Short mmCIF file of C-alpha atoms and ligand atoms in Angstrom, two decimals:
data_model
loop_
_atom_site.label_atom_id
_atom_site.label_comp_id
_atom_site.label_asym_id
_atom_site.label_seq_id
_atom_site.Cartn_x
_atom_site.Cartn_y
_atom_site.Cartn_z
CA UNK C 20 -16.69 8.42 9.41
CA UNK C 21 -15.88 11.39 11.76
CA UNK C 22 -14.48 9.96 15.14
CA UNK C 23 -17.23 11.51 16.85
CA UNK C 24 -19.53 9.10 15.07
CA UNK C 25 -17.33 6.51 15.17
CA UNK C 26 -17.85 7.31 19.41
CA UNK C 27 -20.91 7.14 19.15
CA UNK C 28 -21.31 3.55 16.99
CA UNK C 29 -18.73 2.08 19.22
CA UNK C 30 -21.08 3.07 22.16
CA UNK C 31 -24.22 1.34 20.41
CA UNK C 32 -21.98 -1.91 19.59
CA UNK C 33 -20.36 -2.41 23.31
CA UNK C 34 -22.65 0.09 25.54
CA UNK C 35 -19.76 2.08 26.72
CA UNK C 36 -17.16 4.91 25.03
CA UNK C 37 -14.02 3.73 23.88
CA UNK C 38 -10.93 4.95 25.43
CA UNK C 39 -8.60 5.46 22.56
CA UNK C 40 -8.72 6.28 18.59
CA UNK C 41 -5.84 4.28 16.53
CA UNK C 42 -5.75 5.93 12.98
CA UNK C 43 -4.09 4.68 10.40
CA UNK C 44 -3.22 5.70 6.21
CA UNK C 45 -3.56 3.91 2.95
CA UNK C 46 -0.41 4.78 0.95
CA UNK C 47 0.04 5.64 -3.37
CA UNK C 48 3.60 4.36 -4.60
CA UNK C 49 4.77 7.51 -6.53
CA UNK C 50 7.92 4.96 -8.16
CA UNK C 51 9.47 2.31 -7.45
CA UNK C 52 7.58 -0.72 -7.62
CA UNK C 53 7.89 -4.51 -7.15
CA UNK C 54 11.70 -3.50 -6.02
CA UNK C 55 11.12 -3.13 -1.84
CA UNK C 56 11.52 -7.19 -1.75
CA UNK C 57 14.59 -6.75 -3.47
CA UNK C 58 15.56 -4.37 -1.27
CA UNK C 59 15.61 -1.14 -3.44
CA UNK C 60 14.68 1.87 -2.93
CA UNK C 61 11.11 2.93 -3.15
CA UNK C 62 9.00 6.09 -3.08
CA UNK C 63 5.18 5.87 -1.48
CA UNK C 64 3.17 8.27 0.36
CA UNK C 65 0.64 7.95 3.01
CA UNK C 66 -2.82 9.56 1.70
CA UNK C 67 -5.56 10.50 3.61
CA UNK C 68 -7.82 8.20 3.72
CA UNK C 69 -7.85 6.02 6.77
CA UNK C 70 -8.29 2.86 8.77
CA UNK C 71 -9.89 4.34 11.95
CA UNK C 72 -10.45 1.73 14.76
CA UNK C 73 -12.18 3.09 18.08
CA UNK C 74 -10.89 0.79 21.03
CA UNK C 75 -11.26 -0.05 25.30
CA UNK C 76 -9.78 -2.81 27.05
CA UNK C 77 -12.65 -4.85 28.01
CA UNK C 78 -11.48 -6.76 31.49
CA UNK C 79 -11.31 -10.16 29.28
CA UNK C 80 -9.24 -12.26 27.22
CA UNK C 81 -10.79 -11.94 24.16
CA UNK C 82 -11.04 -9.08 21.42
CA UNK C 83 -14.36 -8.61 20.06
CA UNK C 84 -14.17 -6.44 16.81
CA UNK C 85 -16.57 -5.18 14.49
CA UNK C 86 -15.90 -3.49 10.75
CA UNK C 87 -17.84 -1.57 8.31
CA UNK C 88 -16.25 -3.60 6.01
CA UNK C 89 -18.82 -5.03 3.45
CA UNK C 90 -19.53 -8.93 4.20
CA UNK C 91 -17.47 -8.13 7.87
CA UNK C 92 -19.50 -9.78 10.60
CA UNK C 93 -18.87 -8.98 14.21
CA UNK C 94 -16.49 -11.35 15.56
CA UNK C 95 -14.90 -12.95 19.36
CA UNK C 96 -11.68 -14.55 19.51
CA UNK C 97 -9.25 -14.93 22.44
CA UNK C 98 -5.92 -12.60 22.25
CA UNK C 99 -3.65 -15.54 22.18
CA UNK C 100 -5.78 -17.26 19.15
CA UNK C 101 -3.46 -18.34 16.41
CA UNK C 102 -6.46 -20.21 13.66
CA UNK C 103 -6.24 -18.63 10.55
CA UNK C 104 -9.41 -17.98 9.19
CA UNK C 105 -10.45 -18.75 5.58
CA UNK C 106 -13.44 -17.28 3.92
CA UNK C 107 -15.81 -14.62 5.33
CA UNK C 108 -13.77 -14.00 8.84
CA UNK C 109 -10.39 -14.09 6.52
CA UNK C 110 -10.29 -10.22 7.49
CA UNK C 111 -9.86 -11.43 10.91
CA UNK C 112 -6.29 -12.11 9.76
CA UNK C 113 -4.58 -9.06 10.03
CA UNK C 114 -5.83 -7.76 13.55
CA UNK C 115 -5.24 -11.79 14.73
CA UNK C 116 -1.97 -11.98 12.81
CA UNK C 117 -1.00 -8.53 14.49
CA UNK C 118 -1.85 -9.87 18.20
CA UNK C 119 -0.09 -13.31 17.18
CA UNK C 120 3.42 -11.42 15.86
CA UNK C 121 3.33 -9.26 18.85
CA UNK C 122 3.22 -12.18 21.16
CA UNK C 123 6.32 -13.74 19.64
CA UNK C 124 8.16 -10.45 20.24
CA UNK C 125 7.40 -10.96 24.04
CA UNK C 126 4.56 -8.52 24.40
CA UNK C 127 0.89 -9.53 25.93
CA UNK C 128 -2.08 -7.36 25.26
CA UNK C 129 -5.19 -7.64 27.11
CA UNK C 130 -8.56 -8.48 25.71
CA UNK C 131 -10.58 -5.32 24.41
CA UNK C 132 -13.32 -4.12 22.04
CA UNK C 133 -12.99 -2.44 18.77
CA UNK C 134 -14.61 -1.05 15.94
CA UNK C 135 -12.89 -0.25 12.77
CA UNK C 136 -14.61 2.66 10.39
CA UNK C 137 -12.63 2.92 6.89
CA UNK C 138 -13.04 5.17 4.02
CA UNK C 139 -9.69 3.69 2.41
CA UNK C 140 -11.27 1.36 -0.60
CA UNK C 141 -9.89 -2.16 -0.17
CA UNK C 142 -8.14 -4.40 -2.39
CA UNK C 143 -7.20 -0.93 -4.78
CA UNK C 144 -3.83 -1.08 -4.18
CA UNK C 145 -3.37 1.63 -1.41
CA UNK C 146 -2.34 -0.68 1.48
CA UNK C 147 -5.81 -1.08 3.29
CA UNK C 148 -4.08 -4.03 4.87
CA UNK C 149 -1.17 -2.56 6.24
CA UNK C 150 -3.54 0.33 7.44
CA UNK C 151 -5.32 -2.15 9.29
CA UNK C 152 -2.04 -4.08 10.64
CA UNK C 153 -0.79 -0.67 12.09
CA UNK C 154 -3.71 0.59 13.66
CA UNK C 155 -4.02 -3.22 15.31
CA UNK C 156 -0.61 -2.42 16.39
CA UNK C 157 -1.14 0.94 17.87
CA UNK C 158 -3.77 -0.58 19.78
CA UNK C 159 -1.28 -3.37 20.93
CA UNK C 160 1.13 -0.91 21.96
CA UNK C 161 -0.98 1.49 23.83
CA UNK C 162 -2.91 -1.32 26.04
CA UNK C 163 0.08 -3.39 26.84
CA UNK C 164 2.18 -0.07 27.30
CA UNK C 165 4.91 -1.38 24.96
CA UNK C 166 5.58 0.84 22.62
CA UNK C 167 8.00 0.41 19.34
CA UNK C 168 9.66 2.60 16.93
CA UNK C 169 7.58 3.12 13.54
CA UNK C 170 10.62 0.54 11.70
CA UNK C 171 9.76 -2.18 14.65
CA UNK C 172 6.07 -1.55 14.25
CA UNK C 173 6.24 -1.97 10.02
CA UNK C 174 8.42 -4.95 10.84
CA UNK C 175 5.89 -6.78 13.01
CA UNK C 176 3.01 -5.68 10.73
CA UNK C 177 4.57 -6.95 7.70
CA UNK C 178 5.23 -10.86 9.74
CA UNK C 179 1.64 -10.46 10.10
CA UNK C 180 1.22 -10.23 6.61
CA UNK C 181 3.20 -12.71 5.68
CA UNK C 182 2.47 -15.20 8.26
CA UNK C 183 -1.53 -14.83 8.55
CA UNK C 184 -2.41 -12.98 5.54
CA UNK C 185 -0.18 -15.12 3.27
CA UNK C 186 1.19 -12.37 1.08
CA UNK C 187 5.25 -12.44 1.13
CA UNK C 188 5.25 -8.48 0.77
CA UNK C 189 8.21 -6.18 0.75
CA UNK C 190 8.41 -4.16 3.68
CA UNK C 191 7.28 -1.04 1.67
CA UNK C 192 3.70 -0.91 2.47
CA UNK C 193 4.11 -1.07 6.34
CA UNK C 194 6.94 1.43 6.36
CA UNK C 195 5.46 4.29 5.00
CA UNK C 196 2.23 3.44 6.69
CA UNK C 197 3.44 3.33 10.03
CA UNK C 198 6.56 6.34 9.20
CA UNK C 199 4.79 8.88 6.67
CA UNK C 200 5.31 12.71 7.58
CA UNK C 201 2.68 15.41 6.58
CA UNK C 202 3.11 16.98 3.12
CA UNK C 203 5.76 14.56 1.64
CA UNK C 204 6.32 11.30 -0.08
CA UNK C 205 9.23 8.80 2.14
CA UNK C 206 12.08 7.47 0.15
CA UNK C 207 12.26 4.47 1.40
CA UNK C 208 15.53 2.32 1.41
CA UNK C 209 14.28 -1.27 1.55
CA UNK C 210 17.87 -2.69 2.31
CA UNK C 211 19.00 -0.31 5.55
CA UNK C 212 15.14 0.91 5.90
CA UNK C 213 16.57 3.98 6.41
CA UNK C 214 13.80 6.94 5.75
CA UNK C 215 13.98 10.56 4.23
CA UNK C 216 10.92 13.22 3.30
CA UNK C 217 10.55 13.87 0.16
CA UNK C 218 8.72 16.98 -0.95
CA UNK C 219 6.33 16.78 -3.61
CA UNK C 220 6.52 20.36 -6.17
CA UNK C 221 4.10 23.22 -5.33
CA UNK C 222 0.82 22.83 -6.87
CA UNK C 223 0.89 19.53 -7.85
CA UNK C 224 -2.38 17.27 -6.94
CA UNK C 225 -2.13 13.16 -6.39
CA UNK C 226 -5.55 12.22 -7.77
CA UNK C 227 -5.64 9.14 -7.34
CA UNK C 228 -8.41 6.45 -9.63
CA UNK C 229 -9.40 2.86 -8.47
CA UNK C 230 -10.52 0.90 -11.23
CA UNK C 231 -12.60 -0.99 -9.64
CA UNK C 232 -10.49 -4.53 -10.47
CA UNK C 233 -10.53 -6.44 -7.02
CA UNK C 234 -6.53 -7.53 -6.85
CA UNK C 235 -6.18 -10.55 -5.06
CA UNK C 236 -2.07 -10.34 -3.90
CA UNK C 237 -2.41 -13.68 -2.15
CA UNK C 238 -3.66 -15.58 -5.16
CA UNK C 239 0.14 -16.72 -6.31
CA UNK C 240 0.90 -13.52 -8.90
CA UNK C 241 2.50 -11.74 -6.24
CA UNK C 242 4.30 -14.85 -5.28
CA UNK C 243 5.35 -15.78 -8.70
CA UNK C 244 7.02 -13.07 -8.97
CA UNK C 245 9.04 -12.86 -6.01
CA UNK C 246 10.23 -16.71 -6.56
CA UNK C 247 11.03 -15.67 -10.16
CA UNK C 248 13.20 -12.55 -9.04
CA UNK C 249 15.09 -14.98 -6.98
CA UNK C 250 15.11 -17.47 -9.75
CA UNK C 251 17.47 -14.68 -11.80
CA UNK C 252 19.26 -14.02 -8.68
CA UNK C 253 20.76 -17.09 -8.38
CA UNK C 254 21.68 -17.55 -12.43
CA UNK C 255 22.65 -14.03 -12.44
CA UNK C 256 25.08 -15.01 -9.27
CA UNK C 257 24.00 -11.64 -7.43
CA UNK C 258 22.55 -11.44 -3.88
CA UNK C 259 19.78 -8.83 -5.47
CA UNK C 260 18.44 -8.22 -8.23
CA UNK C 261 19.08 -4.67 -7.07
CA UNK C 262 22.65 -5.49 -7.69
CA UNK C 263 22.51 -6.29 -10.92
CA UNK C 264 23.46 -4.31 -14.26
CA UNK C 265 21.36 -4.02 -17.43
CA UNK C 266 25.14 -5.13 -18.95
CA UNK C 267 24.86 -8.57 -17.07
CA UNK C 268 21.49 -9.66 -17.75
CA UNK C 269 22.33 -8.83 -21.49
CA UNK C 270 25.11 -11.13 -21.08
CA UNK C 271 23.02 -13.77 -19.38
CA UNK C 272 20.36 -13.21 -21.50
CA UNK C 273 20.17 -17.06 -23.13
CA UNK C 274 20.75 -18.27 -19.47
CA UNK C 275 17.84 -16.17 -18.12
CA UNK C 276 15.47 -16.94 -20.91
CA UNK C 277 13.15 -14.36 -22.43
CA UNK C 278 10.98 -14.30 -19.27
CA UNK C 279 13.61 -13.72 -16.67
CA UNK C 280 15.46 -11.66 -18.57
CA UNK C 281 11.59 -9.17 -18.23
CA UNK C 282 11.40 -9.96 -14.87
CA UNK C 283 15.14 -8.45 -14.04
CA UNK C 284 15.33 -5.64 -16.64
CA UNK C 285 12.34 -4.29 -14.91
CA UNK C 286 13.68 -4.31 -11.36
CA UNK C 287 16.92 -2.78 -12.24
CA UNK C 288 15.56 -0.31 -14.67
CA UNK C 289 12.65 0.52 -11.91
CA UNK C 290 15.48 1.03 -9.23
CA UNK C 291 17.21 3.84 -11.29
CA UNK C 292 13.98 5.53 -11.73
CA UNK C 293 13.42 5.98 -8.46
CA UNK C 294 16.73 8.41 -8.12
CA UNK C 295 15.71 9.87 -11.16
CA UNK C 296 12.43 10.59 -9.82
CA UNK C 297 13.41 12.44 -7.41
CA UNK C 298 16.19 14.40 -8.84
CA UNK C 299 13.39 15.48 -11.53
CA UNK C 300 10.77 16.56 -8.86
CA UNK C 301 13.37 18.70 -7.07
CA UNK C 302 14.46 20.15 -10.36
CA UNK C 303 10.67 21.02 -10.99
CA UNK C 304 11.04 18.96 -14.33
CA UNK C 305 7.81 17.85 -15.26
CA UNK C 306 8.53 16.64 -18.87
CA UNK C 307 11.32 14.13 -16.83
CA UNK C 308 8.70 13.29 -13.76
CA UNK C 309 6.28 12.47 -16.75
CA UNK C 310 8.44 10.10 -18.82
CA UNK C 311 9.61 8.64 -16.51
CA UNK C 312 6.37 7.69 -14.43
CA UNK C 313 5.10 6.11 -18.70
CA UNK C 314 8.11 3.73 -18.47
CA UNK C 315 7.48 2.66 -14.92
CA UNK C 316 4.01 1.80 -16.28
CA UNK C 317 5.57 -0.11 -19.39
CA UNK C 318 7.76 -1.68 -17.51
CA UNK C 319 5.44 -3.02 -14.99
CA UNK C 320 3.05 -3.79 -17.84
CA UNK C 321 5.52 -5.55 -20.42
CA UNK C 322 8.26 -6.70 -18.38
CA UNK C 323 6.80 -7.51 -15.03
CA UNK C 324 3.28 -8.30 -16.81
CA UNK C 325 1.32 -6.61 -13.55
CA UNK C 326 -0.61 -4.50 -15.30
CA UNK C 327 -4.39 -5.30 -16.72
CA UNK C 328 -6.82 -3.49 -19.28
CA UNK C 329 -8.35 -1.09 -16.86
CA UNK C 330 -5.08 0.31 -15.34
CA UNK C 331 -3.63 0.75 -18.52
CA UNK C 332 -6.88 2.53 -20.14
CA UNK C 333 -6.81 4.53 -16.87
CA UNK C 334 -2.76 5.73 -17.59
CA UNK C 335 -3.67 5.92 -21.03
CA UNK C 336 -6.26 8.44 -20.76
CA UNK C 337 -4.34 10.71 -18.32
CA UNK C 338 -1.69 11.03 -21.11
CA UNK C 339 -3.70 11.84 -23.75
CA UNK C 340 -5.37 14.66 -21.28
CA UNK C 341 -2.10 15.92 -21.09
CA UNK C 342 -2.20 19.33 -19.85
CA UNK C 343 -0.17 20.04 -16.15
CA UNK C 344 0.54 16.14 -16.21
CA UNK C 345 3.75 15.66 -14.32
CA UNK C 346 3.34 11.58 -14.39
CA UNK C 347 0.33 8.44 -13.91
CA UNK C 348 1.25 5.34 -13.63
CA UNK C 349 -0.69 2.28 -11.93
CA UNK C 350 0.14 1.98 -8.21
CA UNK C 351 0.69 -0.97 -5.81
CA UNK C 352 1.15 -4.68 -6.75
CA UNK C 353 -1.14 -4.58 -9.49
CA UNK C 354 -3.81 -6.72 -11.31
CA UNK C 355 -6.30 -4.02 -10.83
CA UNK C 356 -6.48 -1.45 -7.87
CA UNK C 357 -5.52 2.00 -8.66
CA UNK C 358 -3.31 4.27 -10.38
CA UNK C 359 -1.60 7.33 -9.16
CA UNK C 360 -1.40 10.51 -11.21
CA UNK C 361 0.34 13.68 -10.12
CA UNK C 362 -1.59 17.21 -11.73
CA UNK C 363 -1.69 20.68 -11.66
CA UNK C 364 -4.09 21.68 -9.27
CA UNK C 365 -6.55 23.90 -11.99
CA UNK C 366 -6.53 21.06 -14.62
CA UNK C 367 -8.02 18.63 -11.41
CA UNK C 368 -11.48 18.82 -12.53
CA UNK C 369 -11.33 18.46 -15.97
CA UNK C 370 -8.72 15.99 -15.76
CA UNK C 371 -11.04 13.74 -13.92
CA UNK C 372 -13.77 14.17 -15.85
CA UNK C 373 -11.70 12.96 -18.76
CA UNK C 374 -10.42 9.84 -17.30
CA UNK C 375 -14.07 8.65 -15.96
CA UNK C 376 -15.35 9.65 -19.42
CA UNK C 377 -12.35 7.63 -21.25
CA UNK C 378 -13.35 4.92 -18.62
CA UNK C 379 -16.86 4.18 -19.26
CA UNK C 380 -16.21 4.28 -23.31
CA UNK C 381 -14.17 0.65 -22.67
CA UNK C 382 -15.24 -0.48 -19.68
CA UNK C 383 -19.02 0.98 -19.59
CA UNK C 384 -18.99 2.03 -16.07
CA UNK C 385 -17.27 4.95 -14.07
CA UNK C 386 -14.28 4.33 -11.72
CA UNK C 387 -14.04 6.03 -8.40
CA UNK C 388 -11.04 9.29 -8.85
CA UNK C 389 -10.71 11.14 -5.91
CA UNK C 390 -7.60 13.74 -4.98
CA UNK C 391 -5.31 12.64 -2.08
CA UNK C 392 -3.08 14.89 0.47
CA UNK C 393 0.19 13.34 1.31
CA UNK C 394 -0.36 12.66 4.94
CA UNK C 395 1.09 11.64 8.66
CA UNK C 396 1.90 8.21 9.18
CA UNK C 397 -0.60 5.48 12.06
CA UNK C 398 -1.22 7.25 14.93
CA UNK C 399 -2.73 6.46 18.47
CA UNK C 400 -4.61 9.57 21.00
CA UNK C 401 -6.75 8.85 23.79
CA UNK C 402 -10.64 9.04 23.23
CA UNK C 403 -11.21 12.19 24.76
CA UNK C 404 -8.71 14.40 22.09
CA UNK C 405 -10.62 12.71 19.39
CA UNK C 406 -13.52 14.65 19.31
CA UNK C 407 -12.64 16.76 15.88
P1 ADP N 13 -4.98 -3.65 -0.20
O1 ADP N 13 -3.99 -3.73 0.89
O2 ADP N 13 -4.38 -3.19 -1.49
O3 ADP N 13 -6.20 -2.84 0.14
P2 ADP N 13 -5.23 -6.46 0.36
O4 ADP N 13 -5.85 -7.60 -0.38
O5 ADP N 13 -3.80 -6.57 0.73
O6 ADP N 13 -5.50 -5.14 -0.49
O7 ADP N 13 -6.04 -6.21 1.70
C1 ADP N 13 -7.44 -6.09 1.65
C2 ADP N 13 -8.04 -6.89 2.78
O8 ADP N 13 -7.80 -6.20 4.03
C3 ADP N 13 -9.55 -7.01 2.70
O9 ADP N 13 -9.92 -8.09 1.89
C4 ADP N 13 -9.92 -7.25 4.17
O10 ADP N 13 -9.66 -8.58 4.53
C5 ADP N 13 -8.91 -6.37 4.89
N1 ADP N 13 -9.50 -5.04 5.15
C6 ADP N 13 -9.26 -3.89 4.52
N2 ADP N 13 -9.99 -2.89 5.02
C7 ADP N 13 -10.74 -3.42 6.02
C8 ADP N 13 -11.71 -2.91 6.96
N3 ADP N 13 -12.08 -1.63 6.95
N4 ADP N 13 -12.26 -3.78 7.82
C9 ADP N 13 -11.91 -5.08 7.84
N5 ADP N 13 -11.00 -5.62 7.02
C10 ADP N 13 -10.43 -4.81 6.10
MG1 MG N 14 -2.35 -5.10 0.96
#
């Protein structure tokens, strides 16, 4: 939805403008996955598509807030409420979780109104929840006049997460979310959360395909396999898995068990692809980007078992296409969502038409592909600049 229409739904929903815009990303994960709660490196990118939420104070304590979201009703709860909702309001959750983590970090935001337009697909695997955590922030920040860096913004939004939402989450999604520059992927450092740009090689196209699959990151996978990771910490004696050598966990190997021993080879093979990565992008080596984007996938799929049938159909079918491929590999935490592939701009077209054709051989229906421009991080401008 353009802002001016989202002006002019906010005005039919509360009978007055709203005062300020708070516009937020969805993110891909170009490598490096399942490794920012170990505190590796990672490398997303913002996208743009957007969380847009159109806000005014409203001279109350409570937030009333309205989505677009399908099966979203309109909703009233007082700033300082701290119930977290099950069910239909569970959405609820982020924006309440956001107010709550704020308010143990000493800030107090007044009661306003807000109405949140999104054209970022949800539970695909591009962050729609952090996109909604940020903008919630923004909004925080700009009525209470307490404003945070973008690392102390991610930080809060990710306690929301994990406190309201229920999803123990690396600190990934929020980062690059809240810290993204125009035109470039972040390398993220998960351990020091320092940031850096990363350029992504002329005339190369994220194209991005949801499959459709509905993950559910709360529903004890995700959680599995953080208490797992931790579970070959501790026999492997290291503080992070990050820390750990493909050498050791051979040695351990009989320790670890078969599954463990998965569980860590992934995370310390996935952390070297990450440099890799992006020595092989700056070296404009597409044969390199593209193998190693395939093990990332396998590795996620065999040793990390993250993967399902549709994502792997989906990377699949972008290999056998081929032509100006520099890499797909699912995206996010997995069990359905999206994956992210990286093409030459003039083999876009028929590159989707392959994949949706490959698609709906299996799975008899067409998933949703659309390209994706590496974009700004959240950002907050008062009502009257938004009329673009
Ligand atoms: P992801 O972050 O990959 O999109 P999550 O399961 O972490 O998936 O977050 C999705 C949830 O975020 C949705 O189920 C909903 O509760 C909330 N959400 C996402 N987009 C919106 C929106 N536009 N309006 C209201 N809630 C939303
Ligand atoms: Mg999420």
């Amino acid at each position: 939805m353009l802002l001016s229409s989202l002006r002019a739904s906010f005005v039919e929903a509360f009978g007055t403008s709203p005062t300020a815009f708070s516009v937020a990303p969805g993110r891909v994960n170009l490598i490096g996955e399942h490794i920012d709660y170990l505190g590796g490196c990672v490398l997303p990118a913002a996208i743009d598509r957007q969380i847009r939420i159109a806000c005014r104070p409203n001279g109350t304590d409570d937030v009333r807030i309205q989505s677009d979201h399908s099966g979203a009703s309109p909703v009233s709860f007082p700033v300082t409420d701290d119930r977290v909702r099950e069910g239909d309001e569970s959405w609820i959750n982020y924006p309440l979780g956001v107010l709550g983590e704020y308010r143990k970090d000493g800030v107090t935001c007044p009661g306003f109104d807000a109405l949140i337009s999104s054209n970022l697909p949800a539970g695909a695997g591009l962050s729609s929840s952090a996109a909604l955590e940020a903008a919630t922030a923004l909004i925080v920040e700009w009525l209470s006049g307490e404003a945070r860096s973008a690392a102390q913004r991610a930080a809060l939004c990710r306690l929301a997460e994990h406190h309201y939402a229920g999803v123990p989450c690396g600190i990934m999604d929020q980062l690059v979310v809240c810290a993204a520059e125009e035109g470039h992927a972040l390398r993220i450092d998960c351990e020091t959360l320092e940031t850096r740009p990363v350029g992504l090689p002329r005339g190369i196209v994220l194209v991005i395909a949801n499959t459709g699959v509905q993950h559910a990151l709360g529903d004890g996978e995700y959680r599995i396999r953080r208490e797992q990771c931790a579970e070959a910490e501790q026999i492997l004696g290291v503080a992070s898995l990050c820390q750990a050598s493909l050498e050791e966990i051979g040695k351990q190997e009989s320790q670890l068990g078969e599954l463990l021993t998965r569980r860590a080879r992934h995370a310390v093979t996935e952390l070297e692809r990450v440099e890799d990565f992006i020595l092989a992008m700056a070296a404009n080596d597409s044969a390199t980007t593209r193998r190693i984007m395939h093990e990332g996938h396998v590795s996620l799929r065999d040793d990390f078992e993250v993967s399902c049938p549709e994502l792997d159909c989906l990377v699949e079918a972008a290999e056998e296409f081929g032509h100006g491929l520099w890499g797909a590999r699912m995206t996010g935490g997995g069990f359905g969502g999206s994956t992210v592939n990286l093409i030459e701009a003039k083999q876009v077209a028929a590159f989707t038409a392959f994949l949706s054709e490959h698609f709906y051989v299996t799975f008899e229906r067409k998933p949703d592909i659309f390209t994706a421009h590496p974009s700004p991080g959240a950002q907050i401008f008062p009502a009257s600049a938004g009329d673009a």
